[in-house]
Amino acid sequence: MRRQNSKWMLLAAAMASIVILPIQPLQAEVLEKMNKVGGATVQYKIVLPSSYDPARAYPAVLALGGGPQTMNTVDNILNRNFRTEAEKRGYIVVAPAAPDGELFFDEGARIFPEFLKMILADYKIQDNKFHIAGPSNGGIAAFHVAAANPQYFLSVTAFPGYMWKPSAAKLQAISNMCVFMYVGEFDPYMWHGEMKTEAAILRAYGAVARYTVEEGQPHRLETLAGANAGRLFDGFEETGKGCGK
């Protein structure tokens, strides 16, 4: 009898341990990859939404880091601006580092559009088009890449950023996209004048182009980071109402 009681006590303890285990929610995945694209080796990260289904098409963001556009800046923008909201809203985010240290508004742009084609082959992306966004050098690069490859993009978001070596042809190329431009009130560089001018030109072309000064903010915008990052995604989703003429 004592042996039988011991057996039941062990079974009860095992059942209790199962009951008290917390139920783990399905977590989104962040993948780190490396591929040869456009004659260059490209490192990049992919944020997949919670409960990702490879058979389903998702909206997607091409996110470009600021500064030197290294993997460190990729991690920074994902953590500050994109990952949490992408997981919550069901977006794929693709964030490459500049190949060989060559910025994406310079020689690094040579990986496009091959890099975009590779992502489209690997993942189902809604309408086969991306939103493109980034801060500072990432914002400049977003304009540059979108203007050179307009067939792949729905919107451009720079926080801050403007067209590198602007021309009427480049601005015309993005005039069918929604363009969202954010700059800190106390940003000391030339961002204000350049961004305001380009937004006005784009609106004259019939584009949805918004230039927003973030009150009390320096160059690094906290008003679009962390809990405020949803504002970026609100812009992406606004494209569903139409962007150009």
Short mmCIF file of C-alpha atoms in Angstrom, two decimals:
data_model
loop_
_atom_site.label_atom_id
_atom_site.label_comp_id
_atom_site.label_asym_id
_atom_site.label_seq_id
_atom_site.Cartn_x
_atom_site.Cartn_y
_atom_site.Cartn_z
CA MET A 1 0.00 0.00 0.00
CA ARG A 2 2.86 2.35 0.88
CA ARG A 3 4.45 1.67 -2.51
CA GLN A 4 1.15 2.41 -4.33
CA ASN A 5 0.71 5.68 -2.41
CA SER A 6 4.23 6.74 -3.37
CA LYS A 7 3.41 6.05 -7.01
CA TRP A 8 0.30 8.22 -6.88
CA MET A 9 2.20 10.99 -5.08
CA LEU A 10 4.82 11.03 -7.84
CA LEU A 11 2.11 11.13 -10.50
CA ALA A 12 0.30 13.98 -8.73
CA ALA A 13 3.54 15.95 -8.46
CA ALA A 14 4.20 15.46 -12.17
CA MET A 15 0.68 16.61 -13.07
CA ALA A 16 1.04 19.66 -10.85
CA SER A 17 4.27 20.63 -12.57
CA ILE A 18 2.51 20.46 -15.94
CA VAL A 19 -0.38 22.61 -14.76
CA ILE A 20 1.82 25.41 -13.42
CA LEU A 21 3.96 25.70 -16.55
CA PRO A 22 3.18 29.08 -18.24
CA ILE A 23 1.71 28.98 -21.71
CA GLN A 24 4.26 30.50 -24.05
CA PRO A 25 2.83 32.74 -26.80
CA LEU A 26 4.01 32.28 -30.36
CA GLN A 27 7.03 34.54 -30.73
CA ALA A 28 8.02 36.45 -33.81
CA GLU A 29 11.31 35.51 -35.35
CA VAL A 30 14.35 37.59 -36.25
CA LEU A 31 16.59 35.94 -38.82
CA GLU A 32 20.15 36.99 -39.60
CA LYS A 33 21.27 36.17 -43.13
CA MET A 34 24.11 36.75 -45.56
CA ASN A 35 23.94 36.47 -49.34
CA LYS A 36 25.87 37.51 -52.42
CA VAL A 37 23.87 40.19 -54.24
CA GLY A 38 24.90 42.51 -57.05
CA GLY A 39 28.52 41.45 -56.74
CA ALA A 40 28.61 42.20 -53.00
CA THR A 41 28.20 40.18 -49.81
CA VAL A 42 25.18 41.56 -47.94
CA GLN A 43 24.34 40.93 -44.30
CA TYR A 44 20.76 41.56 -43.29
CA LYS A 45 18.11 40.81 -40.72
CA ILE A 46 14.49 39.84 -41.27
CA VAL A 47 11.76 40.39 -38.70
CA LEU A 48 8.85 38.02 -39.20
CA PRO A 49 5.48 38.80 -37.63
CA SER A 50 3.99 36.83 -34.76
CA SER A 51 2.38 33.56 -35.92
CA TYR A 52 4.12 33.94 -39.29
CA ASP A 53 2.55 31.83 -42.05
CA PRO A 54 4.80 31.39 -45.12
CA ALA A 55 1.74 30.82 -47.31
CA ARG A 56 0.30 34.23 -46.51
CA ALA A 57 1.31 37.58 -48.06
CA TYR A 58 2.39 40.32 -45.64
CA PRO A 59 3.09 44.05 -45.96
CA ALA A 60 6.82 44.70 -45.78
CA VAL A 61 9.25 47.44 -44.85
CA LEU A 62 12.79 47.88 -46.15
CA ALA A 63 14.48 49.58 -43.19
CA LEU A 64 17.82 51.35 -43.68
CA GLY A 65 20.02 52.31 -40.76
CA GLY A 66 21.60 55.68 -40.12
CA GLY A 67 25.25 56.60 -39.69
CA PRO A 68 27.64 54.03 -41.20
CA GLN A 69 24.76 51.62 -41.97
CA THR A 70 26.47 48.67 -40.29
CA MET A 71 24.82 45.69 -38.59
CA ASN A 72 24.99 47.67 -35.34
CA THR A 73 22.78 50.35 -36.87
CA VAL A 74 20.49 47.61 -38.21
CA ASP A 75 20.03 46.30 -34.66
CA ASN A 76 19.47 49.83 -33.41
CA ILE A 77 16.66 50.72 -35.81
CA LEU A 78 14.98 47.35 -35.40
CA ASN A 79 14.95 47.69 -31.62
CA ARG A 80 14.03 51.38 -31.55
CA ASN A 81 11.67 51.79 -34.48
CA PHE A 82 10.46 48.64 -36.18
CA ARG A 83 10.50 45.25 -34.52
CA THR A 84 7.82 45.51 -31.83
CA GLU A 85 5.25 47.24 -34.02
CA ALA A 86 5.96 44.95 -36.98
CA GLU A 87 5.36 41.88 -34.84
CA LYS A 88 2.14 43.38 -33.50
CA ARG A 89 0.72 44.60 -36.82
CA GLY A 90 1.83 41.71 -39.00
CA TYR A 91 4.66 43.19 -41.08
CA ILE A 92 7.85 41.71 -42.45
CA VAL A 93 10.83 44.04 -41.93
CA VAL A 94 14.01 43.62 -43.98
CA ALA A 95 17.07 45.54 -42.77
CA PRO A 96 20.35 45.21 -44.71
CA ALA A 97 23.77 46.55 -43.74
CA ALA A 98 25.66 48.54 -46.36
CA PRO A 99 27.98 46.20 -48.30
CA ASP A 100 31.71 46.80 -47.88
CA GLY A 101 30.95 49.95 -45.88
CA GLU A 102 29.55 51.68 -48.97
CA LEU A 103 26.45 53.68 -48.05
CA PHE A 104 23.12 53.00 -49.71
CA PHE A 105 22.94 56.45 -51.29
CA ASP A 106 26.35 55.81 -52.82
CA GLU A 107 28.00 52.65 -54.19
CA GLY A 108 26.04 50.45 -51.78
CA ALA A 109 22.93 51.06 -53.89
CA ARG A 110 24.31 48.63 -56.47
CA ILE A 111 22.63 45.72 -54.65
CA PHE A 112 19.22 47.02 -55.76
CA PRO A 113 16.96 45.86 -57.31
CA GLU A 114 18.54 42.36 -57.07
CA PHE A 115 18.26 42.39 -53.27
CA LEU A 116 14.54 43.20 -53.49
CA LYS A 117 13.99 40.44 -56.05
CA MET A 118 15.71 37.98 -53.71
CA ILE A 119 13.43 38.94 -50.81
CA LEU A 120 10.36 38.67 -53.04
CA ALA A 121 11.46 35.17 -54.05
CA ASP A 122 11.91 34.13 -50.40
CA TYR A 123 8.79 35.70 -48.88
CA LYS A 124 5.26 36.53 -49.95
CA ILE A 125 5.01 40.34 -49.93
CA GLN A 126 1.70 42.11 -50.52
CA ASP A 127 1.53 43.53 -54.05
CA ASN A 128 5.27 42.75 -54.42
CA LYS A 129 6.02 46.22 -53.05
CA PHE A 130 7.74 47.58 -49.95
CA HIS A 131 7.60 50.62 -47.75
CA ILE A 132 11.10 52.06 -47.36
CA ALA A 133 12.16 53.99 -44.28
CA GLY A 134 15.15 55.12 -42.26
CA PRO A 135 16.67 57.81 -40.04
CA SER A 136 19.37 60.29 -41.06
CA ASN A 137 21.65 58.54 -43.61
CA GLY A 138 18.95 55.87 -43.74
CA GLY A 139 16.38 58.51 -44.69
CA ILE A 140 18.63 59.89 -47.42
CA ALA A 141 19.21 56.36 -48.66
CA ALA A 142 15.48 55.61 -48.60
CA PHE A 143 14.82 58.48 -51.01
CA HIS A 144 17.75 57.49 -53.22
CA VAL A 145 16.82 53.80 -53.49
CA ALA A 146 13.12 54.51 -54.01
CA ALA A 147 13.80 57.00 -56.81
CA ALA A 148 16.06 54.51 -58.60
CA ASN A 149 13.60 51.61 -58.20
CA PRO A 150 10.10 53.16 -57.97
CA GLN A 151 8.28 50.03 -59.16
CA TYR A 152 9.14 48.29 -55.86
CA PHE A 153 7.89 50.87 -53.35
CA LEU A 154 4.62 52.17 -51.92
CA SER A 155 5.99 54.84 -49.60
CA VAL A 156 9.13 56.62 -48.42
CA THR A 157 9.58 57.63 -44.78
CA ALA A 158 12.59 59.66 -43.62
CA PHE A 159 13.12 60.71 -40.01
CA PRO A 160 14.95 62.82 -41.06
CA GLY A 161 16.11 62.58 -44.66
CA TYR A 162 15.91 64.12 -48.11
CA MET A 163 16.78 63.28 -51.71
CA TRP A 164 20.53 62.92 -52.27
CA LYS A 165 21.59 65.14 -55.19
CA PRO A 166 17.96 66.03 -55.98
CA SER A 167 16.64 66.52 -59.47
CA ALA A 168 13.23 66.93 -61.03
CA ALA A 169 13.51 63.41 -62.47
CA LYS A 170 14.27 61.84 -59.09
CA LEU A 171 11.42 63.62 -57.32
CA GLN A 172 9.06 62.81 -60.17
CA ALA A 173 10.02 59.14 -59.81
CA ILE A 174 8.61 58.97 -56.26
CA SER A 175 5.58 61.19 -56.88
CA ASN A 176 3.22 58.20 -56.93
CA MET A 177 4.34 57.14 -53.45
CA CYS A 178 3.27 58.48 -50.07
CA VAL A 179 6.17 60.46 -48.62
CA PHE A 180 6.50 61.14 -44.89
CA MET A 181 9.29 63.42 -43.67
CA TYR A 182 10.04 64.08 -40.00
CA VAL A 183 12.71 66.36 -38.53
CA GLY A 184 13.51 67.50 -35.00
CA GLU A 185 12.76 71.11 -34.11
CA PHE A 186 16.34 71.50 -32.82
CA ASP A 187 18.13 69.53 -35.51
CA PRO A 188 21.17 71.71 -36.22
CA TYR A 189 21.91 70.55 -39.76
CA MET A 190 20.40 71.51 -43.14
CA TRP A 191 17.55 69.04 -42.92
CA HIS A 192 14.76 71.58 -42.37
CA GLY A 193 15.14 73.64 -45.52
CA GLU A 194 15.90 70.74 -47.86
CA MET A 195 13.05 68.56 -46.61
CA LYS A 196 10.48 71.36 -46.62
CA THR A 197 11.41 72.32 -50.18
CA GLU A 198 11.23 68.75 -51.48
CA ALA A 199 7.89 68.13 -49.78
CA ALA A 200 6.47 71.21 -51.50
CA ILE A 201 7.77 70.06 -54.91
CA LEU A 202 6.28 66.59 -54.41
CA ARG A 203 2.91 68.07 -53.48
CA ALA A 204 3.05 70.17 -56.64
CA TYR A 205 3.46 66.91 -58.56
CA GLY A 206 0.27 65.66 -56.92
CA ALA A 207 1.92 63.41 -54.34
CA VAL A 208 0.89 62.87 -50.74
CA ALA A 209 3.97 64.41 -49.09
CA ARG A 210 4.10 65.48 -45.45
CA TYR A 211 6.83 67.48 -43.76
CA THR A 212 6.52 67.37 -39.96
CA VAL A 213 8.66 69.22 -37.43
CA GLU A 214 8.87 67.22 -34.20
CA GLU A 215 8.54 69.70 -31.37
CA GLY A 216 11.37 69.77 -28.84
CA GLN A 217 13.35 67.06 -30.62
CA PRO A 218 17.02 67.01 -31.70
CA HIS A 219 18.36 64.98 -34.65
CA ARG A 220 17.60 61.62 -32.99
CA LEU A 221 13.81 61.48 -32.75
CA GLU A 222 12.35 59.88 -29.65
CA THR A 223 8.86 60.78 -30.88
CA LEU A 224 9.08 57.96 -33.46
CA ALA A 225 10.83 55.38 -31.28
CA GLY A 226 9.74 52.83 -28.70
CA ALA A 227 6.10 53.27 -27.78
CA ASN A 228 5.85 56.05 -30.39
CA ALA A 229 7.02 53.87 -33.31
CA GLY A 230 3.42 53.16 -34.20
CA ARG A 231 3.34 56.55 -35.92
CA LEU A 232 5.66 55.17 -38.62
CA PHE A 233 3.32 52.26 -39.24
CA ASP A 234 0.28 54.53 -39.26
CA GLY A 235 1.92 56.20 -42.26
CA PHE A 236 2.55 52.88 -43.98
CA GLU A 237 -1.08 51.92 -43.54
CA GLU A 238 -2.28 55.28 -44.82
CA THR A 239 -0.99 54.28 -48.26
CA GLY A 240 -4.09 52.12 -48.59
CA LYS A 241 -6.04 55.35 -49.20
CA GLY A 242 -3.92 56.20 -52.24
CA CYS A 243 -0.78 58.27 -52.64
CA GLY A 244 -0.28 59.86 -56.03
CA LYS A 245 -2.15 61.55 -58.78
#
